[in-house]
Coordinates of C-alpha atoms in Angstrom, one line a residue:
X191 CA 3.7 17.9 17.9
X192 CA 6.2 15.3 17.6
X193 CA 3.9 12.2 17.2
X194 CA 3.6 10.1 13.9
X195 CA 0.4 12.1 13.1
X196 CA 1.2 16.0 13.3
X197 CA 0.4 18.9 11.0
X198 CA 3.4 17.3 8.7
X199 CA 1.3 14.3 8.1
X200 CA -2.3 14.9 8.1
X201 CA -3.6 11.5 6.4
X202 CA -6.9 11.1 5.6
X203 CA -9.5 8.6 6.2
X204 CA -13.1 7.6 6.5
X205 CA -15.0 6.7 9.7
X206 CA -18.3 6.6 11.5
X207 CA -20.0 7.1 14.9
X208 CA -23.0 5.2 16.0
X209 CA -25.7 5.6 14.3
X210 CA -24.2 8.1 12.2
X211 CA -23.3 8.0 8.6
X212 CA -19.8 7.9 7.2
X213 CA -17.8 10.6 6.2
X214 CA -13.9 11.7 5.4
X215 CA -11.8 12.8 8.6
X216 CA -7.9 13.8 8.9
X217 CA -6.0 12.4 12.1
X218 CA -4.3 14.9 14.1
X219 CA -2.5 13.2 17.3
X220 CA -5.1 11.1 18.5
X221 CA -7.9 12.5 16.9
X222 CA -10.2 12.5 13.9
X223 CA -11.0 15.7 12.7
X224 CA -14.6 15.6 11.0
X225 CA -14.0 17.5 7.4
X226 CA -17.5 17.7 6.3
X227 CA -18.6 19.6 9.6
X228 CA -15.4 22.0 9.5
X229 CA -16.0 22.7 5.6
X230 CA -19.3 23.0 5.9
X231 CA -19.0 25.6 9.1
X232 CA -16.3 27.4 7.2
X233 CA -18.2 27.5 4.1
X234 CA -15.2 25.9 2.2
X235 CA -16.4 26.0 -1.6
X236 CA -15.6 21.9 -1.6
X237 CA -17.6 20.8 1.7
X238 CA -19.4 18.4 -0.3
X239 CA -16.6 16.2 -1.1
X240 CA -16.0 15.2 2.5
X241 CA -19.7 14.5 3.4
X242 CA -19.3 11.1 1.4
X243 CA -19.1 7.4 2.0
X244 CA -15.4 7.2 0.4
X245 CA -12.6 9.6 -0.5
X246 CA -13.0 8.8 -4.2
X247 CA -14.7 12.1 -5.0
X248 CA -12.0 14.1 -3.3
X249 CA -9.3 12.0 -4.8
X250 CA -10.6 12.8 -8.1
X251 CA -10.8 16.3 -7.7
X252 CA -7.2 16.6 -8.3
X253 CA -3.8 17.9 -7.2
X254 CA -5.0 21.5 -6.9
X255 CA -7.8 20.6 -4.3
X256 CA -5.6 18.5 -2.5
X257 CA -3.1 20.9 -1.9
X258 CA -5.8 23.6 -0.9
X259 CA -7.4 21.6 1.2
X260 CA -4.0 20.4 2.7
X261 CA -3.0 24.1 3.5
X262 CA -6.6 24.9 5.1
X263 CA -6.6 22.2 7.4
X264 CA -3.2 23.2 8.4
X265 CA -4.4 26.4 9.0
X266 CA -7.3 25.3 10.9
X267 CA -5.3 23.2 13.3
X268 CA -2.1 25.5 13.8
X269 CA -4.1 28.9 14.3
X270 CA -5.8 29.6 18.0
X271 CA -8.2 31.6 16.4
X272 CA -10.0 28.4 14.8
X273 CA -10.1 26.7 18.0
X274 CA -13.9 27.2 18.8
X275 CA -14.5 25.8 15.2
X276 CA -12.2 22.6 15.5
X277 CA -12.5 21.5 18.7
X278 CA -16.4 20.4 18.5
X279 CA -15.4 18.4 15.4
X280 CA -12.9 16.3 17.1
X281 CA -13.3 12.9 17.9
X282 CA -10.6 10.7 19.9
X283 CA -9.7 8.1 17.5
X284 CA -10.5 5.1 19.9
X285 CA -14.2 6.5 19.9
X286 CA -14.9 5.7 16.1
X287 CA -15.5 3.1 13.6
X288 CA -12.7 3.1 10.7
X289 CA -13.7 2.1 7.5
X290 CA -12.2 1.2 4.3
X291 CA -11.0 4.4 3.1
X292 CA -11.7 4.5 -0.7
X293 CA -13.5 1.9 -3.0
X294 CA -10.9 0.0 -5.0
X295 CA -10.7 0.4 -8.8
X296 CA -8.0 -2.4 -9.9
X297 CA -5.5 -4.1 -7.8
X298 CA -2.3 -4.9 -9.1
X299 CA 0.9 -6.3 -6.7
X300 CA 4.2 -5.7 -8.2
X301 CA 7.6 -7.3 -7.3
X302 CA 9.9 -4.6 -6.7
X303 CA 12.7 -5.7 -4.2
X304 CA 15.6 -6.8 -5.6
X305 CA 16.4 -8.2 -2.4
X306 CA 13.6 -10.0 -1.9
X307 CA 13.3 -11.0 -5.3
X308 CA 16.7 -12.5 -5.3
X309 CA 16.2 -14.3 -2.3
X310 CA 13.2 -16.0 -3.7
X311 CA 15.1 -17.1 -6.7
X312 CA 17.7 -18.6 -4.3
X313 CA 14.8 -20.9 -2.4
X314 CA 13.2 -21.9 -5.8
X315 CA 16.5 -21.8 -8.1
X316 CA 19.3 -22.9 -6.3
X317 CA 21.4 -23.9 -9.3
X318 CA 20.2 -20.9 -11.3
X319 CA 20.5 -17.2 -11.5
X320 CA 18.5 -15.9 -8.9
X321 CA 16.8 -13.1 -10.9
X322 CA 14.9 -13.9 -14.1
X323 CA 16.3 -11.8 -17.2
X324 CA 13.2 -9.7 -17.6
X325 CA 13.7 -8.6 -13.4
X326 CA 16.0 -5.6 -14.5
X327 CA 14.2 -4.6 -17.6
X328 CA 10.4 -4.0 -16.1
X329 CA 8.5 -4.0 -13.0
X330 CA 7.1 -7.4 -12.5
X331 CA 3.7 -7.5 -11.2
X332 CA 0.2 -9.6 -11.6
X333 CA -3.5 -8.3 -11.3
X334 CA -5.0 -9.1 -7.7
X335 CA -8.4 -9.1 -6.5
X336 CA -10.0 -5.8 -5.8
X337 CA -12.9 -7.0 -4.2
X338 CA -11.2 -8.6 -1.4
X339 CA -9.0 -5.4 -0.1
X340 CA -9.9 -4.8 3.3
X341 CA -9.4 -2.3 6.0
X342 CA -7.1 -3.3 8.7
X343 CA -8.4 -4.8 11.5
X344 CA -10.8 -7.0 9.2
X345 CA -10.8 -10.4 10.2
X346 CA -9.7 -12.7 7.8
X347 CA -10.5 -16.4 7.1
X348 CA -8.0 -19.1 6.3
X349 CA -8.4 -20.0 2.9
X350 CA -8.8 -23.5 1.8
X351 CA -7.7 -24.8 -1.9
X352 CA -5.3 -27.4 -3.4
X353 CA -1.9 -27.8 -1.9
X354 CA 0.3 -30.6 -3.2
X355 CA 3.8 -31.7 -1.1
X356 CA 6.8 -32.8 -3.2
X357 CA 6.5 -35.9 -2.0
X358 CA 2.7 -36.6 -2.9
X359 CA 1.8 -37.9 -6.0
X360 CA -1.8 -36.1 -5.9
X361 CA -2.6 -32.6 -4.5
X362 CA -5.1 -32.8 -1.5
X363 CA -7.8 -30.4 -0.2
X364 CA -8.2 -28.5 2.9
X365 CA -7.1 -24.8 4.6
X366 CA -3.6 -23.5 3.9
X367 CA -0.9 -24.8 6.4
X368 CA 1.5 -22.1 5.2
X369 CA -0.4 -18.7 5.8
X370 CA 2.2 -15.9 5.3
X371 CA 2.2 -12.2 5.6
X372 CA 4.0 -9.2 3.5
X373 CA 4.6 -5.9 4.3
X374 CA 3.9 -3.4 1.4
X375 CA 3.3 0.2 0.7
X376 CA 0.4 0.4 -1.5
X377 CA -0.4 3.2 -3.8
X378 CA -3.4 5.0 -4.4
X379 CA -5.1 6.4 -7.6
X380 CA -6.8 9.8 -7.5
X381 CA -7.0 11.3 -11.1
X382 CA -7.9 9.1 -14.0
X383 CA -6.6 8.3 -17.4
X384 CA -8.3 7.8 -20.5
X385 CA -8.1 3.6 -22.3
X386 CA -5.3 4.3 -24.9
X387 CA -3.1 7.4 -22.7
X388 CA 0.0 6.2 -21.1
X389 CA 1.1 8.1 -17.9
X390 CA 4.8 9.4 -17.9
X391 CA 7.0 8.8 -14.9
X392 CA 6.9 12.5 -14.7
X393 CA 3.3 12.2 -14.4
X394 CA 3.1 10.3 -11.4
X395 CA 2.4 13.1 -8.7
X396 CA -0.5 14.5 -10.9
X397 CA -2.2 10.8 -10.9
X398 CA -1.3 9.5 -7.4
X399 CA -3.1 10.8 -4.4
X400 CA -1.1 9.1 -1.6
X401 CA 0.1 5.8 0.0
X402 CA -1.2 3.2 2.6
X403 CA 0.4 0.3 4.5
X404 CA -0.5 -2.7 2.6
X405 CA -0.4 -6.6 3.8
X406 CA -0.2 -9.0 1.0
X407 CA -1.5 -12.2 2.8
X408 CA -0.2 -15.1 1.0
X409 CA -1.2 -18.9 1.4
X410 CA 2.0 -20.6 0.2
X411 CA 0.9 -24.1 0.1
X412 CA -1.9 -23.0 -2.5
X413 CA 0.7 -20.7 -4.1
X414 CA 3.6 -23.2 -4.8
X415 CA 0.8 -25.4 -6.7
X416 CA -0.8 -23.1 -8.5
X417 CA 1.5 -20.6 -9.9
X418 CA 2.7 -22.6 -12.8
X419 CA 2.4 -21.4 -15.5
X420 CA 0.4 -18.3 -14.9
X421 CA 1.2 -16.8 -11.3
X422 CA -0.5 -16.3 -8.2
X423 CA -4.1 -16.7 -8.0
X424 CA -6.0 -18.5 -5.0
X425 CA -3.3 -18.1 -3.2
X426 CA -3.2 -14.4 -2.7
X427 CA -6.9 -13.3 -3.9
X428 CA -8.6 -14.2 -0.7
X429 CA -7.4 -11.0 1.1
X430 CA -5.5 -7.9 1.2
X431 CA -5.6 -5.5 3.8
X432 CA -4.7 -1.8 3.7
X433 CA -4.4 1.0 6.3
X434 CA -7.0 3.3 7.6
X435 CA -5.5 6.6 6.9
X436 CA -4.1 7.2 3.3
X437 CA -0.8 9.6 3.4
X438 CA -1.3 12.3 1.0
X439 CA 2.2 12.5 -1.2
X440 CA 2.6 15.8 -0.2
X441 CA 3.4 14.7 3.3
X442 CA 6.1 12.7 2.0
X443 CA 8.0 15.4 0.2
X444 CA 10.9 15.1 2.4
X445 CA 11.4 11.6 2.0
X446 CA 12.2 11.3 -1.9
X447 CA 15.6 9.5 -2.1
X448 CA 17.8 8.5 -5.5
X449 CA 17.5 5.0 -6.8
X450 CA 19.4 2.0 -6.6
X451 CA 21.6 1.9 -9.8
X452 CA 19.6 1.3 -12.9
X453 CA 22.3 1.4 -15.6
X454 CA 23.0 -2.9 -15.6
X455 CA 21.1 -2.8 -17.8
X456 CA 19.8 1.1 -18.5
X457 CA 16.0 1.1 -18.2
X458 CA 14.4 2.1 -21.2
X459 CA 13.5 5.3 -22.1
X460 CA 9.6 5.2 -20.9
X461 CA 10.9 3.9 -17.4
X462 CA 13.5 6.5 -17.0
X463 CA 13.3 9.0 -14.1
X464 CA 14.6 12.4 -13.3
X465 CA 15.8 13.2 -9.9
X466 CA 15.0 11.3 -6.6
X467 CA 12.2 8.7 -7.3
X468 CA 12.5 6.4 -4.4
X469 CA 11.4 6.9 -0.9
X470 CA 12.9 6.8 2.2
X471 CA 10.8 5.1 4.5
X472 CA 11.3 2.6 7.3
X473 CA 8.8 -0.2 7.9
X474 CA 8.3 -2.7 10.6
X475 CA 6.9 -6.1 10.7
X476 CA 5.3 -6.8 14.2
X477 CA 4.0 -10.6 14.5
X478 CA 2.7 -11.4 17.8
X479 CA 4.0 -8.7 19.6
X480 CA 7.4 -9.3 18.5
X481 CA 9.4 -7.5 15.8
X482 CA 10.1 -9.7 13.1
X483 CA 11.8 -7.3 10.6
X484 CA 12.6 -3.8 9.9
X485 CA 13.0 -3.5 6.1
X486 CA 13.6 -0.4 4.6
X487 CA 12.0 0.9 1.6
X488 CA 14.7 2.7 0.2
X489 CA 16.5 -0.3 -0.8
X490 CA 13.6 -0.8 -3.5
X491 CA 14.8 -1.2 -7.1
X492 CA 11.7 0.3 -9.1
X493 CA 10.0 3.4 -8.1
X494 CA 6.3 4.0 -7.5
X495 CA 6.6 6.1 -10.8
X496 CA 8.0 3.6 -12.9
X497 CA 5.2 0.9 -11.7
X498 CA 2.7 3.4 -12.7
X499 CA 4.0 3.9 -16.0
X500 CA 4.4 0.5 -16.7
X501 CA 0.8 -0.3 -15.8
X502 CA -0.3 2.0 -18.6
X503 CA 2.2 1.8 -21.2
X504 CA 0.0 -0.8 -22.9
X505 CA -2.9 1.8 -22.9
X506 CA -4.5 0.7 -19.7
X507 CA -6.5 3.1 -18.3
X508 CA -6.3 4.3 -14.5
X509 CA -10.0 4.5 -12.4
X510 CA -10.1 6.6 -9.0
X511 CA -9.5 4.3 -6.5
X512 CA -7.0 2.2 -8.4
X513 CA -4.5 0.4 -6.0
X514 CA -0.9 -1.0 -6.5
X515 CA 1.3 -3.0 -4.2
X516 CA 5.3 -2.3 -4.1
X517 CA 5.9 -6.1 -3.4
X518 CA 7.4 -7.5 -0.4
X519 CA 9.8 -4.7 1.1
X520 CA 13.3 -6.3 1.8
X521 CA 16.8 -5.4 2.7
X522 CA 20.0 -6.7 2.3
X523 CA 20.5 -7.3 5.8
X524 CA 19.0 -10.7 7.9
X525 CA 16.8 -8.2 10.0
X526 CA 15.6 -6.2 7.1
X527 CA 14.1 -9.4 5.4
X528 CA 10.8 -10.4 5.7
X529 CA 10.5 -14.4 6.2
X530 CA 7.8 -16.6 6.4
X531 CA 6.4 -17.4 9.9
X532 CA 6.4 -20.9 10.9
X533 CA 3.7 -23.0 9.6
X534 CA 3.2 -25.1 12.4
X535 CA 3.1 -22.3 15.2
X536 CA -0.4 -20.6 14.8
X537 CA -0.5 -16.6 15.1
X538 CA -3.2 -14.5 16.3
X539 CA -2.2 -11.0 14.6
X540 CA 0.2 -9.5 12.9
X541 CA 0.5 -5.5 12.6
X542 CA 2.4 -3.3 10.4
X543 CA 3.4 0.2 11.7
X544 CA 2.5 1.6 7.9
X545 CA -0.4 4.0 9.2
X546 CA 2.5 6.5 10.0
X547 CA 4.6 7.4 6.5
X548 CA 7.1 9.6 7.8
X549 CA 10.6 10.1 6.7

């Protein structure tokens, strides 16, 4: 009780011990609870969903199963009479290997922070309006590479590509000298949709299983040379890291908050939301042991429901395991902005304290 992983959280993940097959777990404190063991012993109807090499079968089962599982696990962990069933299925987190929790379908990254978009606009277009004309009319995003989404802790190889400094006549080839990090929230699709079906903002919770911490690795020098006219490509596609634990939406019920004003201009009907649609979640970015930013997610202009609705408004289908990132989370204050590390200074690791998604 009182930790980031108490019974109000209960995130899901995939773990394996030496010589054993992967299976689904729930985290409680510093322990992973093996759901395949306790579900089989407790004769739970859905026990087969937990003896799987990914969360996808469980995520595809839908909200009724998600809710009943959460209630069942909460009961196991708070009822003293269940101790004999639960304790043998607990493993210290530091004694197991955490794996990529779900199989990624499609990956999309958005650009939903007005503060971040404005900061970037001022840097690249100092003599023009920082936001492009479409930015407040639709959630801007691009399709990334799902095959290079990896679980947190996976080594990332510095990418190579073309780079061209403004003073150079021709591009050169070599490893990126401006490797950057971006802390975001990622949202994971559970229930799919059919091609041609549009998912309304009101149906966000029916399709979305949960939330992960997400690091959108970026090779800024490669990106700067390639992004005109079509946007990010090799500067982004080499790696995206996500947390090993997926926070279910139910754990964030107290974190919903109102969005910043969206009445200038007013959004189109398919993007309108009823009630609180933003999330009040504090993010902390730690680089080489130093806190470099504390951006608040509550300042994001576009909500996750609006991003999902825009993704499907043209009839594009959803698949279980689809992942979309919020874009860099930044706030209005200096210590709330995510800034690029000094390219001349090597760094050895970045951590994003997003395993714990608490209001």
